[in-house]
Coordinates of C-alpha atoms in Angstrom, one line a residue:
Chain A
X115 CA -12.7 -12.3 164.7
X116 CA -12.8 -10.7 161.3
X117 CA -15.4 -11.5 158.7
X118 CA -13.4 -10.3 155.7
X119 CA -11.4 -12.4 153.2
X120 CA -8.8 -14.5 154.9
X121 CA -5.3 -15.0 153.7
X122 CA -5.2 -18.8 154.1
X123 CA -5.8 -18.3 157.8
X124 CA -7.8 -21.5 158.0
X125 CA -4.7 -23.6 157.3
X126 CA -2.8 -22.8 160.5
X127 CA -3.4 -26.4 161.6
X128 CA -4.0 -27.1 165.3
X129 CA -5.0 -23.7 166.5
X130 CA -8.5 -22.9 165.1
X131 CA -9.0 -19.4 163.8
X132 CA -12.4 -18.5 165.1
X133 CA -14.6 -16.2 163.1
X134 CA -17.7 -14.6 164.4
X135 CA -20.9 -13.8 162.5
X136 CA -21.3 -10.4 160.9
X137 CA -23.4 -8.0 162.9
X138 CA -26.1 -8.1 160.2
X139 CA -27.8 -11.1 161.8
X140 CA -28.0 -9.5 165.2
X141 CA -29.4 -6.3 163.6
X142 CA -32.0 -8.4 161.7
X143 CA -33.1 -10.4 164.7
X144 CA -33.3 -7.3 167.0
X145 CA -35.3 -5.4 164.4
X146 CA -37.7 -8.2 164.1
X147 CA -38.0 -8.4 167.8
X148 CA -38.6 -4.7 168.1
X149 CA -41.2 -4.8 165.4
X150 CA -43.1 -7.7 167.0
X151 CA -42.7 -6.3 170.5
X152 CA -44.0 -2.9 169.3
X153 CA -47.1 -4.5 167.7
X154 CA -47.7 -6.6 170.8
X155 CA -47.2 -3.6 173.2
X156 CA -49.6 -1.5 171.1
X157 CA -52.2 -4.3 171.3
X158 CA -51.7 -5.0 175.0
X159 CA -51.8 -1.3 175.8
X160 CA -54.7 -0.2 173.6
X161 CA -57.2 -2.9 174.2
X162 CA -57.4 -2.8 178.0
X163 CA -56.7 0.9 177.9
X164 CA -59.8 1.6 175.8
X165 CA -62.0 -1.0 177.3
X166 CA -61.2 -0.8 181.0
X167 CA -59.6 2.6 181.6
X168 CA -56.3 4.2 180.9
X169 CA -54.5 2.7 183.9
X170 CA -54.8 -0.8 182.3
X171 CA -52.7 0.5 179.4
X172 CA -49.8 -0.3 181.7
X173 CA -50.1 -3.9 180.3
X174 CA -48.1 -2.5 177.4
X175 CA -45.0 -2.6 179.7
X176 CA -45.1 -6.4 179.8
X177 CA -44.2 -7.1 176.1
X178 CA -41.7 -4.2 176.3
X179 CA -40.0 -5.8 179.3
X180 CA -39.9 -9.1 177.6
X181 CA -38.4 -7.5 174.5
X182 CA -35.7 -5.8 176.6
X183 CA -34.8 -9.2 178.0
X184 CA -34.9 -10.8 174.5
X185 CA -32.7 -8.0 173.2
X186 CA -30.0 -9.1 175.6
X187 CA -30.5 -12.8 174.9
X188 CA -30.2 -12.2 171.2
X189 CA -26.9 -10.4 171.8
X190 CA -25.6 -13.2 173.9
X191 CA -26.7 -15.8 171.4
X192 CA -25.2 -13.9 168.5
X193 CA -21.9 -13.6 170.3
X194 CA -21.8 -17.3 171.1
X195 CA -21.9 -18.3 167.4
X196 CA -18.5 -18.8 165.8
X197 CA -16.9 -21.1 163.3
X198 CA -13.4 -22.1 162.2
X199 CA -12.1 -23.6 159.1
X200 CA -9.2 -25.9 160.0
X201 CA -7.1 -27.7 157.6
X202 CA -9.3 -30.8 157.5
X203 CA -12.5 -30.0 159.3
X204 CA -15.0 -27.3 160.0
X205 CA -15.8 -26.3 163.6
X206 CA -19.0 -24.7 164.6
X207 CA -19.6 -23.6 168.1
X208 CA -22.8 -22.0 169.4
X209 CA -25.3 -21.6 172.3
X210 CA -25.1 -19.9 175.6
X211 CA -27.0 -22.1 178.1
X212 CA -27.2 -25.1 175.8
X213 CA -23.7 -25.1 174.2
X214 CA -23.0 -27.2 171.2
X215 CA -19.8 -27.7 169.3
X216 CA -19.8 -29.6 166.0
X217 CA -16.8 -30.9 164.0
X218 CA -17.4 -32.0 160.4
X219 CA -14.4 -33.4 158.5
X220 CA -14.5 -32.0 155.0
X221 CA -14.3 -35.5 153.5
X222 CA -17.7 -36.4 154.9
X223 CA -19.6 -33.5 153.3
X224 CA -22.2 -34.7 150.9
X225 CA -23.8 -31.3 150.0
X226 CA -23.3 -27.7 150.9
X227 CA -26.3 -25.4 150.7
X228 CA -26.5 -21.7 150.7
X229 CA -30.0 -20.5 151.5
X230 CA -31.5 -17.1 151.9
X231 CA -35.1 -16.3 152.8
X232 CA -36.9 -13.1 151.9
X233 CA -36.2 -11.3 155.2
X234 CA -32.6 -12.5 155.1
X235 CA -32.2 -11.2 151.6
X236 CA -33.6 -7.8 152.6
X237 CA -30.8 -7.6 155.1
X238 CA -28.2 -9.0 152.8
X239 CA -27.7 -12.2 154.7
X240 CA -27.3 -15.9 153.7
X241 CA -26.9 -19.2 155.6
X242 CA -24.6 -22.0 154.8
X243 CA -25.8 -25.5 155.6
X244 CA -23.6 -28.6 155.5
X245 CA -25.1 -32.0 155.0
X246 CA -23.3 -35.3 155.7
X247 CA -24.6 -38.8 155.3
X248 CA -25.9 -38.6 158.9
X249 CA -29.1 -36.7 159.3
X250 CA -28.2 -35.8 162.9
X251 CA -25.3 -33.7 161.7
X252 CA -26.6 -30.2 162.4
X253 CA -24.1 -27.9 160.8
X254 CA -25.6 -24.6 159.8
X255 CA -24.0 -21.2 159.9
X256 CA -26.7 -18.5 159.7
X257 CA -26.5 -14.8 158.9
X258 CA -23.4 -14.7 156.8
X259 CA -22.5 -12.1 154.2
X260 CA -23.6 -13.5 150.8
X261 CA -20.1 -13.0 149.5
X262 CA -18.6 -14.8 152.5
X263 CA -21.3 -17.5 152.2
X264 CA -20.4 -18.2 148.6
X265 CA -16.7 -18.1 149.4
X266 CA -17.3 -20.6 152.2
X267 CA -19.4 -22.8 149.9
X268 CA -16.8 -22.9 147.2
X269 CA -14.0 -23.6 149.6
X270 CA -15.9 -26.3 151.4
X271 CA -16.9 -27.9 148.1
X272 CA -13.4 -27.8 146.9
X273 CA -12.0 -29.3 150.1
X274 CA -14.8 -31.8 150.2
X275 CA -13.9 -33.0 146.7
X276 CA -10.2 -33.2 147.5
X277 CA -10.8 -35.3 150.6
X278 CA -14.0 -37.0 149.5
X279 CA -14.9 -40.3 151.1
X280 CA -18.2 -42.2 150.9
X281 CA -20.2 -43.6 153.7
Chain B
X210 CA -40.3 -68.7 131.4
X211 CA -37.8 -68.1 134.2
X212 CA -35.2 -70.5 132.9
X213 CA -35.4 -69.2 129.4
X214 CA -35.0 -65.7 130.8
X215 CA -32.0 -66.8 132.7
X216 CA -30.4 -68.6 129.8
X217 CA -31.0 -65.6 127.6
X218 CA -28.9 -63.3 129.8
X219 CA -25.4 -63.9 128.5
X220 CA -26.4 -63.6 124.9
X221 CA -28.1 -60.2 125.3
X222 CA -26.5 -56.8 125.1
X223 CA -25.8 -55.3 128.5
X224 CA -28.9 -53.0 128.7
X225 CA -31.4 -55.7 127.8
X226 CA -34.5 -55.1 129.9
X227 CA -36.2 -57.9 131.8
X228 CA -39.6 -58.3 133.4
X229 CA -40.4 -59.7 136.8
X230 CA -41.7 -63.3 137.3
X231 CA -45.3 -63.7 135.8
X232 CA -46.6 -64.8 139.3
X233 CA -46.2 -61.2 140.4
X234 CA -49.7 -59.9 139.4
X235 CA -51.4 -62.3 141.8
X236 CA -50.0 -60.7 144.8
X237 CA -51.7 -57.5 143.8
X238 CA -55.0 -59.2 143.5
X239 CA -55.1 -59.6 147.3
X240 CA -54.7 -55.9 148.0
X241 CA -58.4 -54.9 148.1
X242 CA -59.3 -57.9 150.2
X243 CA -56.4 -57.1 152.6
X244 CA -57.6 -53.5 152.8
X245 CA -61.1 -54.6 153.7
X246 CA -59.9 -57.0 156.2
X247 CA -57.6 -54.4 157.7
X248 CA -60.5 -52.0 158.0
X249 CA -62.7 -54.6 159.6
X250 CA -60.0 -55.5 162.1
X251 CA -59.4 -51.8 162.9
X252 CA -63.0 -50.9 163.5
X253 CA -65.0 -54.1 164.3
X254 CA -68.2 -52.4 165.4
X255 CA -68.5 -50.3 162.2
X256 CA -67.6 -53.3 160.1
X257 CA -70.4 -55.4 161.6
X258 CA -73.0 -52.7 161.1
X259 CA -72.0 -52.3 157.5
X260 CA -72.0 -56.0 156.9
X261 CA -75.5 -56.4 158.3
X262 CA -76.8 -53.9 155.7
X263 CA -75.2 -55.7 152.8
X264 CA -77.0 -58.7 151.2
X265 CA -75.0 -61.7 150.1
X266 CA -75.7 -60.9 146.4
X267 CA -74.3 -57.4 146.8
X268 CA -71.2 -58.9 148.5
X269 CA -70.7 -61.3 145.6
X270 CA -71.1 -58.5 143.0
X271 CA -68.7 -56.4 144.9
X272 CA -66.1 -59.2 145.0
X273 CA -66.8 -60.0 141.3
X274 CA -65.9 -56.3 140.4
X275 CA -63.1 -55.8 142.9
X276 CA -61.0 -58.9 142.3
X277 CA -60.8 -58.6 138.5
X278 CA -60.1 -54.9 138.8
X279 CA -57.3 -55.6 141.2
X280 CA -56.1 -58.4 139.0
X281 CA -56.0 -56.1 136.0
X282 CA -54.1 -53.5 137.9
X283 CA -51.7 -56.1 139.0
X284 CA -51.2 -57.3 135.5
X285 CA -50.7 -53.8 134.1
X286 CA -48.2 -52.8 136.8
X287 CA -46.4 -56.1 136.1
X288 CA -46.4 -55.4 132.3
X289 CA -45.0 -51.9 132.8
X290 CA -42.3 -52.9 135.2
X291 CA -38.9 -53.5 133.7
X292 CA -35.4 -53.8 135.1
X293 CA -32.0 -54.0 133.6
X294 CA -28.5 -54.4 134.9
X295 CA -25.8 -52.3 133.2
X296 CA -22.1 -52.1 134.0
X297 CA -22.6 -49.7 136.8
X298 CA -26.3 -49.5 137.5
X299 CA -29.4 -51.4 138.2
X300 CA -32.3 -49.7 136.4
X301 CA -35.9 -50.2 137.4
X302 CA -38.5 -48.7 135.2
X303 CA -42.0 -48.8 136.6
X304 CA -45.4 -47.1 136.9
X305 CA -48.6 -47.2 135.0
X306 CA -49.8 -43.6 135.1
X307 CA -46.8 -42.0 136.8
X308 CA -43.6 -43.3 135.2
X309 CA -40.8 -43.8 137.6
X310 CA -37.2 -44.8 136.7
X311 CA -34.7 -45.6 139.4
X312 CA -31.0 -46.0 138.7
X313 CA -29.2 -47.6 141.5
X314 CA -25.5 -47.3 141.5
X315 CA -23.9 -50.7 142.1
X316 CA -20.8 -49.5 143.9
X317 CA -23.1 -47.8 146.5
X318 CA -25.0 -51.0 147.3
X319 CA -25.1 -51.3 151.1
X320 CA -26.8 -54.7 151.2
X321 CA -28.7 -57.2 149.0
X322 CA -31.5 -59.2 150.5
X323 CA -33.3 -62.2 148.9
X324 CA -36.4 -63.0 150.8
X325 CA -38.8 -65.8 150.2
X326 CA -42.1 -65.4 152.1
X327 CA -44.0 -68.6 152.7
X328 CA -46.4 -68.3 149.8
X329 CA -43.6 -67.2 147.5
X330 CA -41.7 -70.3 148.5
X331 CA -44.6 -72.5 147.4
X332 CA -44.7 -70.7 144.1
X333 CA -40.9 -71.0 143.7
X334 CA -40.3 -67.2 143.6
X335 CA -38.3 -64.7 145.6
X336 CA -38.1 -61.1 146.3
X337 CA -34.8 -59.2 145.7
X338 CA -34.2 -56.0 147.6
X339 CA -31.2 -53.7 147.1
X340 CA -30.4 -51.4 150.0
X341 CA -28.8 -48.1 149.0
X342 CA -28.9 -44.9 151.0
X343 CA -32.1 -43.1 150.4
X344 CA -33.7 -46.1 148.6
X345 CA -37.4 -46.4 148.3
X346 CA -39.6 -49.4 149.4
X347 CA -40.6 -49.5 145.7
X348 CA -37.0 -50.4 144.6
X349 CA -37.4 -54.0 145.3
X350 CA -37.8 -56.6 142.6
X351 CA -40.8 -58.7 143.6
X352 CA -41.0 -61.3 142.4
X353 CA -38.3 -63.1 140.5
X354 CA -37.8 -66.8 140.0
X355 CA -35.8 -68.3 142.8
X356 CA -32.8 -69.3 140.5
X357 CA -33.0 -66.0 138.8
X358 CA -32.9 -64.1 142.0
X359 CA -29.8 -65.9 143.2
X360 CA -28.1 -65.4 139.8
X361 CA -29.0 -61.7 139.8
X362 CA -27.8 -61.3 143.4
X363 CA -24.5 -62.9 142.5
X364 CA -24.2 -60.8 139.3
X365 CA -25.0 -57.5 141.2
X366 CA -22.5 -58.3 143.9
X367 CA -19.8 -59.3 141.3
X368 CA -20.4 -56.1 139.4
X369 CA -20.4 -54.0 142.6
X370 CA -17.2 -55.7 143.7
X371 CA -15.6 -54.5 140.5
X372 CA -15.3 -57.6 138.4
X373 CA -15.1 -57.0 134.7
X374 CA -18.5 -56.6 133.1
X375 CA -18.0 -59.4 130.7
X376 CA -17.2 -61.9 133.4
X377 CA -19.6 -60.5 136.1
X378 CA -22.4 -62.9 135.4
X379 CA -20.1 -65.9 135.3
X380 CA -18.4 -65.3 138.6
X381 CA -21.4 -67.0 140.3
X382 CA -22.1 -67.1 144.0
X383 CA -19.0 -66.8 146.2
X384 CA -18.5 -69.7 148.5
X385 CA -19.6 -68.9 152.1
X386 CA -17.8 -70.0 155.2
X387 CA -20.1 -70.4 158.2
X388 CA -19.2 -68.2 161.2
X389 CA -21.9 -69.1 163.6
X390 CA -25.2 -70.9 163.8
X391 CA -27.9 -70.4 166.5
X392 CA -29.4 -73.7 167.7
X393 CA -33.2 -73.6 168.1
X394 CA -32.9 -74.6 171.8
X395 CA -30.7 -71.7 172.6
X396 CA -33.0 -69.3 170.7
X397 CA -36.1 -70.6 172.5
X398 CA -34.4 -70.3 175.9
X399 CA -33.2 -66.8 175.1
X400 CA -36.8 -65.8 174.3
X401 CA -38.1 -67.3 177.5
X402 CA -35.4 -65.2 179.4
X403 CA -36.5 -62.0 177.7
X404 CA -38.6 -59.6 179.7
X405 CA -40.6 -58.3 176.7
X406 CA -41.9 -61.8 175.9
X407 CA -43.4 -62.2 179.4
X408 CA -44.6 -58.6 179.5
X409 CA -46.6 -58.9 176.4
X410 CA -47.9 -62.3 177.4
X411 CA -49.1 -61.1 180.8
X412 CA -50.7 -58.1 179.2
X413 CA -52.6 -60.3 176.8
X414 CA -53.8 -62.5 179.6
X415 CA -54.6 -59.9 182.2
X416 CA -56.0 -56.9 180.3
X417 CA -59.0 -58.6 178.5
X418 CA -60.5 -60.2 181.7
X419 CA -60.2 -56.9 183.6
X420 CA -61.8 -55.1 180.7
X421 CA -64.6 -57.7 180.6
X422 CA -65.3 -57.1 184.3
X423 CA -65.3 -53.4 183.8
X424 CA -67.3 -53.0 180.6
X425 CA -69.1 -56.3 179.8
X426 CA -68.8 -55.3 176.1
X427 CA -67.7 -58.1 173.8
X428 CA -66.4 -55.7 171.1
X429 CA -64.3 -53.7 173.5
X430 CA -62.7 -56.8 174.9
X431 CA -62.1 -58.2 171.4
X432 CA -60.7 -55.0 170.1
X433 CA -58.1 -54.9 172.8
X434 CA -57.5 -58.6 173.1
X435 CA -56.7 -59.2 169.5
X436 CA -53.9 -56.6 169.2
X437 CA -52.5 -57.7 172.5
X438 CA -52.5 -61.3 171.5
X439 CA -51.0 -60.4 168.2
X440 CA -48.2 -58.5 170.0
X441 CA -47.6 -61.4 172.4
X442 CA -47.5 -63.8 169.5
X443 CA -45.1 -61.6 167.6
X444 CA -42.7 -61.1 170.5
X445 CA -42.6 -64.8 171.3
X446 CA -43.6 -67.3 168.6
X447 CA -43.1 -64.7 165.8
X448 CA -39.6 -63.9 166.8
X449 CA -38.8 -67.6 167.2
X450 CA -40.1 -68.3 163.7
X451 CA -38.3 -65.3 162.2
X452 CA -35.0 -66.0 163.9
X453 CA -35.1 -69.8 163.5
X454 CA -32.0 -71.4 162.0
X455 CA -30.0 -68.1 162.1
X456 CA -26.8 -68.6 160.3
X457 CA -24.1 -66.0 159.8
X458 CA -21.5 -66.7 157.1
X459 CA -18.6 -65.0 155.6
X460 CA -17.7 -64.9 151.9
X461 CA -15.7 -62.7 149.6
X462 CA -19.0 -60.9 148.8
X463 CA -19.3 -59.9 152.4
X464 CA -21.4 -61.0 155.3
X465 CA -24.2 -63.5 154.7
X466 CA -27.1 -63.7 157.1
X467 CA -29.7 -66.5 156.5
X468 CA -32.7 -67.0 158.8
X469 CA -36.4 -67.9 159.0
X470 CA -38.6 -70.9 159.5
X471 CA -41.5 -70.0 157.2
X472 CA -40.2 -66.9 155.4
X473 CA -36.6 -67.4 154.5
X474 CA -34.3 -64.4 154.2
X475 CA -30.8 -64.3 152.8
X476 CA -29.1 -61.0 153.3
X477 CA -25.7 -60.1 152.0
X478 CA -23.8 -57.1 153.4
X479 CA -20.7 -56.3 151.3
X480 CA -17.4 -55.6 153.1
X481 CA -17.1 -52.2 154.8
X482 CA -20.8 -51.4 154.9
X483 CA -21.4 -51.8 158.6
X484 CA -21.8 -48.5 160.3
X485 CA -22.3 -49.4 163.9
X486 CA -22.5 -52.6 165.9
X487 CA -24.4 -52.9 169.1
X488 CA -24.0 -55.6 171.8
X489 CA -27.2 -55.9 173.8
X490 CA -27.1 -57.7 177.1
X491 CA -30.5 -58.1 178.8
X492 CA -30.5 -58.6 182.5
X493 CA -31.6 -62.3 182.5
X494 CA -29.1 -63.3 179.9
X495 CA -26.2 -62.1 182.0
X496 CA -25.8 -65.3 184.1
X497 CA -25.5 -67.4 181.0
X498 CA -23.1 -64.9 179.3
X499 CA -25.3 -64.5 176.3
X500 CA -25.5 -61.4 174.1
X501 CA -27.5 -60.2 171.2
X502 CA -25.6 -58.3 168.4
X503 CA -27.3 -55.7 166.3
X504 CA -25.8 -53.8 163.4
X505 CA -26.7 -50.8 161.3
X506 CA -26.2 -50.6 157.6
X507 CA -27.3 -47.4 155.9
X508 CA -30.6 -48.0 154.1
X509 CA -31.2 -51.5 155.4
X510 CA -34.1 -52.6 157.5
X511 CA -32.6 -55.6 159.2
X512 CA -30.7 -54.7 162.3
X513 CA -30.0 -58.0 163.9
X514 CA -26.7 -59.8 163.3
X515 CA -26.9 -62.5 166.0
X516 CA -30.1 -63.0 167.9
X517 CA -28.4 -64.8 170.7
X518 CA -24.8 -66.2 171.2
X519 CA -22.3 -66.6 174.0
X520 CA -20.2 -63.5 174.4
X521 CA -16.9 -64.9 173.1
X522 CA -18.6 -66.2 169.9
X523 CA -20.3 -62.9 169.3
X524 CA -17.1 -61.0 169.8
X525 CA -15.2 -63.2 167.4
X526 CA -18.0 -62.7 164.8
X527 CA -17.7 -58.9 165.3
X528 CA -13.9 -59.1 164.8
X529 CA -14.6 -60.7 161.4
X530 CA -17.2 -58.0 160.4
X531 CA -15.2 -55.0 161.5
X532 CA -11.6 -56.1 160.7
X533 CA -9.1 -55.1 163.3
X534 CA -11.7 -54.4 165.9
X535 CA -11.6 -56.0 169.3
X536 CA -14.4 -55.3 171.7
X537 CA -12.9 -53.2 174.5
X538 CA -13.0 -55.2 177.7
X539 CA -13.1 -52.3 180.2
X540 CA -14.8 -49.0 179.9
X541 CA -14.2 -45.8 181.9
X542 CA -17.2 -44.7 183.9
X543 CA -18.3 -41.1 184.2
X544 CA -17.0 -39.2 187.3
X545 CA -19.0 -39.7 190.5
X546 CA -20.6 -36.3 190.4
X547 CA -22.5 -37.5 187.3
X548 CA -24.9 -39.0 189.9
X549 CA -26.3 -35.4 190.3
X550 CA -27.3 -35.4 186.7
X551 CA -28.6 -38.9 186.3
X552 CA -29.1 -40.6 189.6
X553 CA -28.3 -44.4 189.8
X554 CA -28.3 -44.9 186.1
X555 CA -25.1 -42.9 185.6
X556 CA -23.3 -46.1 186.6
X557 CA -24.5 -47.8 183.4
X558 CA -22.7 -45.3 181.1
X559 CA -19.2 -46.0 180.0
X560 CA -16.8 -45.1 177.2
X561 CA -13.7 -46.6 175.6
X562 CA -11.8 -45.4 172.6
X563 CA -9.4 -47.8 170.9
X564 CA -7.3 -47.6 167.8
X565 CA -10.2 -48.7 165.7
X566 CA -13.5 -48.0 167.4
X567 CA -15.4 -45.5 169.5
X568 CA -17.3 -47.6 172.1
X569 CA -20.0 -46.2 174.3
X570 CA -22.2 -48.2 176.7
X571 CA -25.5 -47.2 178.3
X572 CA -28.2 -48.9 180.3
X573 CA -28.0 -50.4 183.8
X574 CA -30.2 -53.5 183.6
X575 CA -30.2 -54.0 179.8
X576 CA -26.7 -53.0 178.8
X577 CA -26.1 -51.7 175.3
X578 CA -22.6 -51.2 174.1
X579 CA -22.4 -49.4 170.7
X580 CA -19.2 -49.6 168.6
X581 CA -18.5 -47.2 165.8
X582 CA -15.4 -47.7 163.6
X583 CA -13.6 -44.4 163.3
X584 CA -13.8 -44.5 159.6
X585 CA -17.6 -44.4 159.7
X586 CA -17.9 -41.3 161.8
X587 CA -19.6 -38.5 159.8
X588 CA -19.5 -35.7 162.4
X589 CA -18.7 -35.3 166.1
X590 CA -20.7 -33.0 168.4
X591 CA -20.2 -31.9 172.0
X592 CA -23.3 -30.7 173.9
X593 CA -23.6 -29.2 177.3
X594 CA -26.7 -28.0 179.1
X595 CA -26.8 -25.6 182.0
X596 CA -27.1 -28.3 184.7
X597 CA -24.3 -30.2 183.1
X598 CA -22.2 -27.0 183.1
X599 CA -22.8 -26.7 186.8
X600 CA -21.3 -30.2 187.4
X601 CA -18.7 -29.7 184.6
X602 CA -20.1 -32.6 182.5
X603 CA -20.7 -32.8 178.8
X604 CA -22.0 -35.3 176.2
X605 CA -20.1 -36.3 173.1
X606 CA -22.2 -37.4 170.1
X607 CA -20.8 -39.4 167.2
X608 CA -23.0 -39.4 164.1
X609 CA -22.8 -42.2 161.6
X610 CA -24.2 -42.7 158.1
X611 CA -27.0 -45.1 159.1
X612 CA -28.7 -42.2 160.9
X613 CA -27.6 -43.6 164.2
X614 CA -26.0 -41.4 166.8
X615 CA -23.8 -42.9 169.4
X616 CA -23.5 -40.8 172.6
X617 CA -21.0 -40.9 175.3
X618 CA -22.9 -39.2 178.1
X619 CA -21.8 -37.5 181.2
X620 CA -18.1 -37.1 180.5
X621 CA -15.9 -34.7 182.4
X622 CA -16.1 -31.4 180.4
X623 CA -12.3 -31.1 179.8
X624 CA -12.1 -34.7 178.8
X625 CA -15.1 -34.3 176.5
X626 CA -13.4 -31.3 174.8
X627 CA -10.2 -33.3 174.3
X628 CA -12.3 -36.2 173.1
X629 CA -14.0 -34.0 170.5
X630 CA -10.8 -32.9 169.0
X631 CA -9.2 -36.3 169.1
X632 CA -12.2 -38.0 167.7
X633 CA -12.4 -35.6 164.7
X634 CA -8.8 -36.3 164.0
X635 CA -9.2 -40.1 164.3
X636 CA -12.3 -40.2 162.1
X637 CA -10.5 -38.2 159.5
X638 CA -7.5 -40.5 159.4
X639 CA -9.5 -43.7 160.0
X640 CA -10.5 -43.5 156.4
X641 CA -7.0 -44.0 154.9
X642 CA -6.8 -47.7 155.3
X643 CA -10.5 -48.4 154.5
X644 CA -11.3 -50.6 151.6
X645 CA -12.6 -49.0 148.4
X646 CA -16.3 -49.1 147.6
X647 CA -15.6 -51.7 144.9
X648 CA -13.9 -54.1 147.3
X649 CA -12.4 -56.4 144.7
X650 CA -10.4 -53.7 142.9

């Protein structure tokens, strides 16, 4: 459950060592949610409030309630994300209602990508994406620490080369 | 010209560039006419109005400008297209304004097709297409002399197989051993017994009269009748013509598929390139015990291996294509409670995992059994939605390199979790005894 540097923990073999995402991603998503909800609440409160009387400003509660619900959902979703580096494959598990668990053998990886958008960079986050020869393979780990993302990329590339196999 | 090119090959250094057959520019000359015809067919009302405004002289002038311009374009694009075979690559250099160079690695060849459309057969030329992952439509060599195309295919395959560069062009075409041949009678009967054929035919016969009664507009009726008739023709006569004389052969180069009545196609799939095989069993074929076999090769268009064959013959052909694979005879059904997720149709789903393949079936009336060799699995996924969670059911997806995903639906959740782990393990180890990309080394 740590996000720091592992001491060869991924090589335990059968028992996967699950790692969770760092809290940065949750913080970023919640902040974005709060900002958008605030803007919406302001608009929903001010417009009817000014035009039709101050009672109608209660509309502002609607986006706020939705935001509170979204706050919880984001937390649950963030907690559901986890990944494990096993000796020969990478496991990614995610989703609360729609659960998905992906296994990608290292030998099948064609390309490992580290991406970081402007907002992600502001929060010091980066995503690692794995591509195999199958386009349906959807193996992305979002919101990692840049150092961890780079470590993962290097390790995956190294393992991928060692176990490389074509199509 | 062709023969001299061919004779010149051995004497030249390995990176000697060659041009396509000089007949090539003529196919470009048709492009503007085809575009006009396509536009006229797409929008008949507008086309008629435009045509009435034009005088015949204007038409003639238009043609007199368009055809030479297209011809010139064709000539220039032919002039600027070169290809060369090196030890490890096929290089295609093309483009008039925007230069484009494609280097295709030979050991990554997934399939080589030589097609001879009807007009090309008359002219004695052929099209050579190399399927690699991520290849472009532009990476086909059209046209080459027929002899040259065959020699080039043999050379490409020999080099891809790992023969020494000096001897590659002397290896010649590997002898083929016929695995199965589809007799025309059986093919015709199988098309008669296909629902799609009758569906499109009835649509073509019923819809236009109904439209006529409803609208009394000739153009509306024509605009719907023509595509419908085209679809009906394509699904009956068109398929018969395309799948006529279907022959599957085996050679050291891999699998040979030859077919076609008017347009002949010769496809070669090197060993170990088949990603998935599908056995399709339409409802009406079941009494006769016939099946259709489809296959997926990464980067290839063709997906049919056998248009129709008795089950035993088809299975023996599959055993040759995927060595060590036997089609599992019995599959395990999802648990009964799967009926709450997919009523009635849940019975059509099935799964079997053997030493060599992951086999999943779906469909109740038209059964489709997909086989994936463990060595071809790229990733394994388990998905479960809220409703599936309630009934403790989950789906297991197996992704392959041909962008095909085979799904075992509605498995018991615990079984699915075990399957996910075991499948990941199997697909990792399934690689070990796979043949190398250069299959002769």
